[in-house]
Amino acid sequence: MSLLIFFGDSDNVDDFLDYMTDEVTTELMEAYPDIRYDKRINLRTVIDNIYNQTGHQFVIIVDEWDAIFRIWKNDNEGQVKYLDFLRSWLKDKPYVALAYITGILPIKKYGEHSAFNMFDEYSMIALMQLAQYTGFTDDEVRELCDKYGRNYDEIKDWYDGYIVSDINPPDPNYFDQERGLSLNAKKYSIYSSLSVVKALRNGVVANYWNSTESYVALADYICMDFDGLKDVVALLMDGGRVKINISTYQNDMTTFSSRDDVLTLLIHLGYLGYDEDTGEVFIPNKEILQVFRDSTKTDDWTPVFDVFSKCRYGIYPSTEVRL
């Protein structure tokens, strides 16, 4: 079930929840016409009735579960209702054989706690066992370039750069028997899959990112300029790296208290790579660098780049850009 199909005819979160649950409930009742349903009909009671009378469990897949946080990003009350709905529907329910949800954002946090804790979470910061499946690996790109006669070095330069590691918990294949310890996680350099496919198909290595993600969104975030964020962006665009604290990010698109929160969001959106060994962020490749350049073309960025260039090349050797 993709939640996006219900947004077109919904004006707010309440309307969305009513529409979505009515549609799914009706489909279930049509699929199980012989079940005796409670007088109070809702998604949870209908599935519970089916399970109690048939013993059938359900695999529940929710695609783009976080769309509410992206579309109604300022509706805090509606977001809480949505999270309460998911918790009531899915947590500790015997009718759930498996629940699998996909999205860009990690599970929303309120204060120090996540809104619901019944999921194992895989994100761009901690991909764990799914690491090698989140994009094309270097070996796969080499094979594809050989097959389609494309320039591997050029493809790598433009679309490679996301560093991810795969072992957590440890994989027995990497276990050190003599020392009794797990070896370091295996690292993967992941490519942007859609861009690689388009470059291989078209024979043109170019920026395909803007066809799916608007650089305007990136500009909006970095123009917040928390704690000198613009200076950090200038450094990143010059090939630098910046250490950040990812723990304070609240996993939404509006709650920011520092530049680290904004930079953590940009990791999840794919605009930045993250090295978990050093805790540093960086711009992963030429394609994303071009998106940053497009996002910083306005006149208000000119002073930032002027100061950075003078510091970078020693024109003002006594001046520091503090990070």
GROMACS .gro file of N, CA and C in nm, residues 111-235:
model
  375
  111GLY      N    1   1.122   1.414   2.191
  111GLY     CA    2   1.213   1.419   2.304
  111GLY      C    3   1.321   1.315   2.285
  112GLU      N    4   1.341   1.232   2.385
  112GLU     CA    5   1.446   1.132   2.382
  112GLU      C    6   1.399   0.997   2.327
  113HIS      N    7   1.269   0.986   2.295
  113HIS     CA    8   1.214   0.855   2.260
  113HIS      C    9   1.153   0.858   2.121
  114SER      N   10   1.158   0.745   2.054
  114SER     CA   11   1.091   0.734   1.925
  114SER      C   12   0.942   0.714   1.948
  115ALA      N   13   0.863   0.752   1.847
  115ALA     CA   14   0.718   0.745   1.861
  115ALA      C   15   0.670   0.601   1.870
  116PHE      N   16   0.736   0.509   1.805
  116PHE     CA   17   0.707   0.367   1.823
  116PHE      C   18   0.834   0.288   1.797
  117ASN      N   19   0.848   0.181   1.873
  117ASN     CA   20   0.976   0.111   1.877
  117ASN      C   21   0.965  -0.035   1.834
  118MET      N   22   0.862  -0.067   1.752
  118MET     CA   23   0.844  -0.207   1.714
  118MET      C   24   0.913  -0.242   1.583
  119PHE      N   25   0.992  -0.148   1.529
  119PHE     CA   26   1.060  -0.173   1.403
  119PHE      C   27   1.212  -0.176   1.421
  120ASP      N   28   1.279  -0.260   1.344
  120ASP     CA   29   1.422  -0.248   1.324
  120ASP      C   30   1.441  -0.145   1.213
  121GLU      N   31   1.526  -0.047   1.239
  121GLU     CA   32   1.535   0.067   1.147
  121GLU      C   33   1.665   0.063   1.068
  122TYR      N   34   1.653   0.084   0.937
  122TYR     CA   35   1.767   0.091   0.847
  122TYR      C   36   1.761   0.226   0.777
  123SER      N   37   1.869   0.304   0.788
  123SER     CA   38   1.870   0.437   0.729
  123SER      C   39   2.004   0.462   0.662
  124MET      N   40   2.019   0.578   0.598
  124MET     CA   41   2.144   0.613   0.534
  124MET      C   42   2.257   0.628   0.634
  125ILE      N   43   2.224   0.638   0.762
  125ILE     CA   44   2.326   0.648   0.866
  125ILE      C   45   2.360   0.509   0.920
  126ALA      N   46   2.265   0.419   0.920
  126ALA     CA   47   2.288   0.282   0.971
  126ALA      C   48   2.212   0.184   0.883
  127LEU      N   49   2.272   0.144   0.771
  127LEU     CA   50   2.206   0.055   0.676
  127LEU      C   51   2.219  -0.092   0.714
  128MET      N   52   2.321  -0.123   0.795
  128MET     CA   53   2.341  -0.258   0.845
  128MET      C   54   2.337  -0.361   0.732
  129GLN      N   55   2.260  -0.469   0.748
  129GLN     CA   56   2.265  -0.578   0.652
  129GLN      C   57   2.212  -0.541   0.513
  130LEU      N   58   2.141  -0.429   0.502
  130LEU     CA   59   2.085  -0.390   0.373
  130LEU      C   60   2.180  -0.304   0.291
  131ALA      N   61   2.301  -0.278   0.343
  131ALA     CA   62   2.390  -0.180   0.281
  131ALA      C   63   2.412  -0.204   0.132
  132GLN      N   64   2.449  -0.325   0.097
  132GLN     CA   65   2.486  -0.351  -0.043
  132GLN      C   66   2.367  -0.351  -0.138
  133TYR      N   67   2.245  -0.345  -0.083
  133TYR     CA   68   2.125  -0.350  -0.168
  133TYR      C   69   2.059  -0.213  -0.186
  134THR      N   70   2.118  -0.108  -0.133
  134THR     CA   71   2.055   0.024  -0.138
  134THR      C   72   2.095   0.105  -0.260
  135GLY      N   73   2.187   0.056  -0.336
  135GLY     CA   74   2.231   0.122  -0.459
  135GLY      C   75   2.323   0.027  -0.533
  136PHE      N   76   2.373   0.068  -0.649
  136PHE     CA   77   2.470  -0.015  -0.721
  136PHE      C   78   2.604  -0.013  -0.648
  137THR      N   79   2.664  -0.128  -0.632
  137THR     CA   80   2.799  -0.136  -0.575
  137THR      C   81   2.901  -0.111  -0.686
  138ASP      N   82   3.026  -0.093  -0.645
  138ASP     CA   83   3.132  -0.065  -0.742
  138ASP      C   84   3.148  -0.181  -0.840
  139ASP      N   85   3.143  -0.304  -0.791
  139ASP     CA   86   3.157  -0.420  -0.880
  139ASP      C   87   3.044  -0.425  -0.982
  140GLU      N   88   2.923  -0.395  -0.938
  140GLU     CA   89   2.809  -0.397  -1.029
  140GLU      C   90   2.822  -0.291  -1.138
  141VAL      N   91   2.872  -0.172  -1.101
  141VAL     CA   92   2.887  -0.065  -1.199
  141VAL      C   93   2.997  -0.100  -1.300
  142ARG      N   94   3.107  -0.158  -1.253
  142ARG     CA   95   3.211  -0.202  -1.346
  142ARG      C   96   3.155  -0.301  -1.449
  143GLU      N   97   3.078  -0.395  -1.402
  143GLU     CA   98   3.020  -0.495  -1.491
  143GLU      C   99   2.925  -0.431  -1.591
  144LEU      N  100   2.842  -0.337  -1.544
  144LEU     CA  101   2.747  -0.270  -1.633
  144LEU      C  102   2.818  -0.184  -1.737
  145CYS      N  103   2.925  -0.115  -1.695
  145CYS     CA  104   3.000  -0.031  -1.789
  145CYS      C  105   3.066  -0.118  -1.897
  146ASP      N  106   3.119  -0.233  -1.857
  146ASP     CA  107   3.178  -0.325  -1.955
  146ASP      C  108   3.071  -0.376  -2.051
  147LYS      N  109   2.955  -0.406  -1.997
  147LYS     CA  110   2.848  -0.462  -2.080
  147LYS      C  111   2.795  -0.362  -2.181
  148TYR      N  112   2.781  -0.235  -2.139
  148TYR     CA  113   2.721  -0.135  -2.227
  148TYR      C  114   2.823  -0.040  -2.290
  149GLY      N  115   2.952  -0.067  -2.270
  149GLY     CA  116   3.055   0.011  -2.335
  149GLY      C  117   3.063   0.155  -2.288
  150ARG      N  118   3.046   0.176  -2.159
  150ARG     CA  119   3.053   0.312  -2.104
  150ARG      C  120   3.183   0.332  -2.026
  151ASN      N  121   3.216   0.459  -2.003
  151ASN     CA  122   3.340   0.495  -1.934
  151ASN      C  123   3.320   0.482  -1.784
  152TYR      N  124   3.383   0.378  -1.725
  152TYR     CA  125   3.365   0.352  -1.583
  152TYR      C  126   3.414   0.468  -1.496
  153ASP      N  127   3.532   0.523  -1.527
  153ASP     CA  128   3.589   0.630  -1.444
  153ASP      C  129   3.498   0.752  -1.441
  154GLU      N  130   3.436   0.784  -1.553
  154GLU     CA  131   3.346   0.899  -1.559
  154GLU      C  132   3.219   0.873  -1.480
  155ILE      N  133   3.164   0.753  -1.493
  155ILE     CA  134   3.045   0.715  -1.417
  155ILE      C  135   3.075   0.721  -1.267
  156LYS      N  136   3.189   0.671  -1.227
  156LYS     CA  137   3.228   0.671  -1.086
  156LYS      C  138   3.241   0.814  -1.034
  157ASP      N  139   3.304   0.899  -1.111
  157ASP     CA  140   3.327   1.037  -1.070
  157ASP      C  141   3.195   1.110  -1.046
  158TRP      N  142   3.095   1.079  -1.126
  158TRP     CA  143   2.968   1.151  -1.118
  158TRP      C  144   2.869   1.093  -1.018
  159TYR      N  145   2.866   0.962  -1.000
  159TYR     CA  146   2.755   0.902  -0.925
  159TYR      C  147   2.795   0.817  -0.805
  160ASP      N  148   2.924   0.796  -0.781
  160ASP     CA  149   2.970   0.718  -0.667
  160ASP      C  150   2.982   0.808  -0.544
  161GLY      N  151   3.014   0.747  -0.428
  161GLY     CA  152   3.053   0.829  -0.315
  161GLY      C  153   2.982   0.807  -0.184
  162TYR      N  154   2.870   0.735  -0.182
  162TYR     CA  155   2.801   0.709  -0.057
  162TYR      C  156   2.868   0.592   0.014
  163ILE      N  157   2.927   0.618   0.129
  163ILE     CA  158   3.000   0.515   0.203
  163ILE      C  159   2.907   0.452   0.307
  164VAL      N  160   2.885   0.320   0.296
  164VAL     CA  161   2.797   0.252   0.390
  164VAL      C  162   2.865   0.124   0.438
  165SER      N  163   2.829   0.078   0.556
  165SER     CA  164   2.886  -0.046   0.610
  165SER      C  165   2.774  -0.140   0.650
  166ASP      N  166   2.805  -0.271   0.647
  166ASP     CA  167   2.696  -0.368   0.648
  166ASP      C  168   2.684  -0.456   0.772
  167ILE      N  169   2.775  -0.453   0.866
  167ILE     CA  170   2.771  -0.553   0.972
  167ILE      C  171   2.724  -0.494   1.104
  168ASN      N  172   2.605  -0.524   1.141
  168ASN     CA  173   2.551  -0.486   1.271
  168ASN      C  174   2.415  -0.554   1.287
  169PRO      N  175   2.409  -0.666   1.355
  169PRO     CA  176   2.516  -0.736   1.429
  169PRO      C  177   2.617  -0.802   1.336
  170PRO      N  178   2.727  -0.855   1.390
  170PRO     CA  179   2.835  -0.909   1.308
  170PRO      C  180   2.790  -1.024   1.219
  171ASP      N  181   2.845  -1.026   1.102
  171ASP     CA  182   2.822  -1.134   1.007
  171ASP      C  183   2.923  -1.247   1.037
  172PRO      N  184   2.878  -1.370   1.053
  172PRO     CA  185   2.972  -1.479   1.084
  172PRO      C  186   3.078  -1.500   0.977
  173ASN      N  187   3.053  -1.454   0.855
  173ASN     CA  188   3.153  -1.467   0.749
  173ASN      C  189   3.276  -1.381   0.775
  174TYR      N  190   3.261  -1.281   0.864
  174TYR     CA  191   3.373  -1.193   0.892
  174TYR      C  192   3.422  -1.210   1.037
  175PHE      N  193   3.399  -1.330   1.093
  175PHE     CA  194   3.435  -1.353   1.233
  175PHE      C  195   3.579  -1.399   1.245
  176ASP      N  196   3.653  -1.340   1.337
  176ASP     CA  197   3.793  -1.375   1.362
  176ASP      C  198   3.795  -1.488   1.466
  177GLN      N  199   3.817  -1.609   1.420
  177GLN     CA  200   3.809  -1.724   1.509
  177GLN      C  201   3.918  -1.722   1.617
  178GLU      N  202   4.039  -1.680   1.581
  178GLU     CA  203   4.150  -1.683   1.676
  178GLU      C  204   4.130  -1.583   1.788
  179ARG      N  205   4.089  -1.463   1.754
  179ARG     CA  206   4.073  -1.358   1.855
  179ARG      C  207   3.935  -1.361   1.920
  180GLY      N  208   3.842  -1.433   1.858
  180GLY     CA  209   3.707  -1.437   1.912
  180GLY      C  210   3.633  -1.307   1.896
  181LEU      N  211   3.672  -1.228   1.795
  181LEU     CA  212   3.612  -1.097   1.775
  181LEU      C  213   3.561  -1.083   1.632
  182SER      N  214   3.459  -1.001   1.617
  182SER     CA  215   3.413  -0.969   1.483
  182SER      C  216   3.509  -0.868   1.421
  183LEU      N  217   3.538  -0.886   1.292
  183LEU     CA  218   3.621  -0.788   1.223
  183LEU      C  219   3.539  -0.662   1.194
  184ASN      N  220   3.606  -0.561   1.141
  184ASN     CA  221   3.539  -0.438   1.107
  184ASN      C  222   3.431  -0.464   1.003
  185ALA      N  223   3.331  -0.378   1.004
  185ALA     CA  224   3.223  -0.391   0.907
  185ALA      C  225   3.278  -0.379   0.765
  186LYS      N  226   3.218  -0.452   0.675
  186LYS     CA  227   3.257  -0.442   0.534
  186LYS      C  228   3.201  -0.314   0.477
  187LYS      N  229   3.284  -0.238   0.408
  187LYS     CA  230   3.244  -0.109   0.353
  187LYS      C  231   3.201  -0.124   0.207
  188TYR      N  232   3.099  -0.048   0.171
  188TYR     CA  233   3.054  -0.043   0.032
  188TYR      C  234   3.051   0.102  -0.014
  189SER      N  235   3.093   0.123  -0.137
  189SER     CA  236   3.079   0.253  -0.200
  189SER      C  237   2.959   0.243  -0.294
  190ILE      N  238   2.853   0.313  -0.259
  190ILE     CA  239   2.725   0.296  -0.327
  190ILE      C  240   2.703   0.409  -0.428
  191TYR      N  241   2.653   0.371  -0.545
  191TYR     CA  242   2.622   0.466  -0.651
  191TYR      C  243   2.473   0.500  -0.652
  192SER      N  244   2.441   0.618  -0.703
  192SER     CA  245   2.301   0.656  -0.724
  192SER      C  246   2.246   0.574  -0.840
  193SER      N  247   2.157   0.481  -0.809
  193SER     CA  248   2.113   0.382  -0.908
  193SER      C  249   2.043   0.443  -1.028
  194LEU      N  250   1.948   0.534  -1.003
  194LEU     CA  251   1.871   0.591  -1.113
  194LEU      C  252   1.961   0.667  -1.210
  195SER      N  253   2.056   0.743  -1.155
  195SER     CA  254   2.146   0.820  -1.241
  195SER      C  255   2.235   0.729  -1.324
  196VAL      N  256   2.284   0.620  -1.263
  196VAL     CA  257   2.368   0.526  -1.337
  196VAL      C  258   2.289   0.465  -1.452
  197VAL      N  259   2.166   0.424  -1.424
  197VAL     CA  260   2.083   0.362  -1.528
  197VAL      C  261   2.061   0.459  -1.644
  198LYS      N  262   2.031   0.584  -1.611
  198LYS     CA  263   2.005   0.682  -1.718
  198LYS      C  264   2.132   0.711  -1.798
  199ALA      N  265   2.245   0.721  -1.729
  199ALA     CA  266   2.370   0.748  -1.800
  199ALA      C  267   2.407   0.632  -1.891
  200LEU      N  268   2.388   0.508  -1.843
  200LEU     CA  269   2.417   0.391  -1.925
  200LEU      C  270   2.323   0.382  -2.045
  201ARG      N  271   2.197   0.412  -2.020
  201ARG     CA  272   2.098   0.400  -2.127
  201ARG      C  273   2.115   0.510  -2.231
  202ASN      N  274   2.138   0.635  -2.184
  202ASN     CA  275   2.146   0.748  -2.276
  202ASN      C  276   2.284   0.768  -2.335
  203GLY      N  277   2.386   0.715  -2.268
  203GLY     CA  278   2.522   0.739  -2.313
  203GLY      C  279   2.572   0.877  -2.280
  204VAL      N  280   2.501   0.949  -2.194
  204VAL     CA  281   2.539   1.085  -2.157
  204VAL      C  282   2.553   1.091  -2.005
  205VAL      N  283   2.673   1.125  -1.959
  205VAL     CA  284   2.697   1.142  -1.816
  205VAL      C  285   2.662   1.285  -1.781
  206ALA      N  286   2.558   1.304  -1.701
  206ALA     CA  287   2.508   1.437  -1.671
  206ALA      C  288   2.436   1.434  -1.537
  207ASN      N  289   2.382   1.547  -1.497
  207ASN     CA  290   2.309   1.558  -1.371
  207ASN      C  291   2.164   1.516  -1.393
  208TYR      N  292   2.130   1.397  -1.344
  208TYR     CA  293   1.993   1.348  -1.353
  208TYR      C  294   1.917   1.366  -1.223
  209TRP      N  295   1.982   1.419  -1.120
  209TRP     CA  296   1.920   1.434  -0.989
  209TRP      C  297   1.800   1.526  -0.993
  210ASN      N  298   1.810   1.638  -1.065
  210ASN     CA  299   1.703   1.737  -1.064
  210ASN      C  300   1.574   1.688  -1.128
  211SER      N  301   1.580   1.575  -1.199
  211SER     CA  302   1.458   1.522  -1.257
  211SER      C  303   1.367   1.461  -1.150
  212THR      N  304   1.423   1.431  -1.033
  212THR     CA  305   1.343   1.373  -0.926
  212THR      C  306   1.343   1.456  -0.799
  213GLU      N  307   1.445   1.539  -0.778
  213GLU     CA  308   1.455   1.620  -0.657
  213GLU      C  309   1.481   1.765  -0.695
  214SER      N  310   1.403   1.856  -0.644
  214SER     CA  311   1.420   1.997  -0.676
  214SER      C  312   1.530   2.058  -0.591
  215TYR      N  313   1.622   2.131  -0.659
  215TYR     CA  314   1.729   2.196  -0.583
  215TYR      C  315   1.675   2.309  -0.497
  216VAL      N  316   1.551   2.355  -0.525
  216VAL     CA  317   1.492   2.461  -0.443
  216VAL      C  318   1.478   2.416  -0.299
  217ALA      N  319   1.443   2.288  -0.278
  217ALA     CA  320   1.430   2.235  -0.142
  217ALA      C  321   1.563   2.242  -0.069
  218LEU      N  322   1.670   2.207  -0.139
  218LEU     CA  323   1.803   2.215  -0.078
  218LEU      C  324   1.836   2.358  -0.041
  219ALA      N  325   1.808   2.452  -0.130
  219ALA     CA  326   1.837   2.593  -0.103
  219ALA      C  327   1.762   2.642   0.020
  220ASP      N  328   1.639   2.598   0.036
  220ASP     CA  329   1.560   2.641   0.152
  220ASP      C  330   1.626   2.597   0.282
  221TYR      N  331   1.680   2.476   0.285
  221TYR     CA  332   1.739   2.426   0.409
  221TYR      C  333   1.872   2.494   0.441
  222ILE      N  334   1.958   2.506   0.341
  222ILE     CA  335   2.089   2.563   0.372
  222ILE      C  336   2.083   2.713   0.394
  223CYS      N  337   1.979   2.778   0.344
  223CYS     CA  338   1.964   2.922   0.368
  223CYS      C  339   1.918   2.951   0.510
  224MET      N  340   1.879   2.849   0.586
  224MET     CA  341   1.849   2.871   0.728
  224MET      C  342   1.972   2.924   0.802
  225ASP      N  343   2.090   2.884   0.757
  225ASP     CA  344   2.218   2.935   0.808
  225ASP      C  345   2.233   2.920   0.959
  226PHE      N  346   2.186   2.806   1.016
  226PHE     CA  347   2.210   2.779   1.157
  226PHE      C  348   2.360   2.771   1.184
  227ASP      N  349   2.407   2.841   1.285
  227ASP     CA  350   2.546   2.828   1.332
  227ASP      C  351   2.648   2.838   1.220
  228GLY      N  352   2.626   2.929   1.126
  228GLY     CA  353   2.721   2.943   1.017
  228GLY      C  354   2.713   2.832   0.915
  229LEU      N  355   2.592   2.781   0.890
  229LEU     CA  356   2.574   2.669   0.797
  229LEU      C  357   2.624   2.703   0.657
  230LYS      N  358   2.606   2.827   0.614
  230LYS     CA  359   2.653   2.865   0.481
  230LYS      C  360   2.804   2.849   0.468
  231ASP      N  361   2.877   2.882   0.574
  231ASP     CA  362   3.022   2.863   0.571
  231ASP      C  363   3.057   2.715   0.558
  232VAL      N  364   2.981   2.631   0.627
  232VAL     CA  365   3.003   2.486   0.618
  232VAL      C  366   2.977   2.438   0.476
  233VAL      N  367   2.870   2.486   0.414
  233VAL     CA  368   2.838   2.445   0.277
  233VAL      C  369   2.950   2.486   0.181
  234ALA      N  370   3.004   2.606   0.201
  234ALA     CA  371   3.115   2.650   0.117
  234ALA      C  372   3.234   2.556   0.130
  235LEU      N  373   3.263   2.513   0.252
  235LEU     CA  374   3.373   2.419   0.275
  235LEU      C  375   3.345   2.285   0.209
   0.00000   0.00000   0.00000
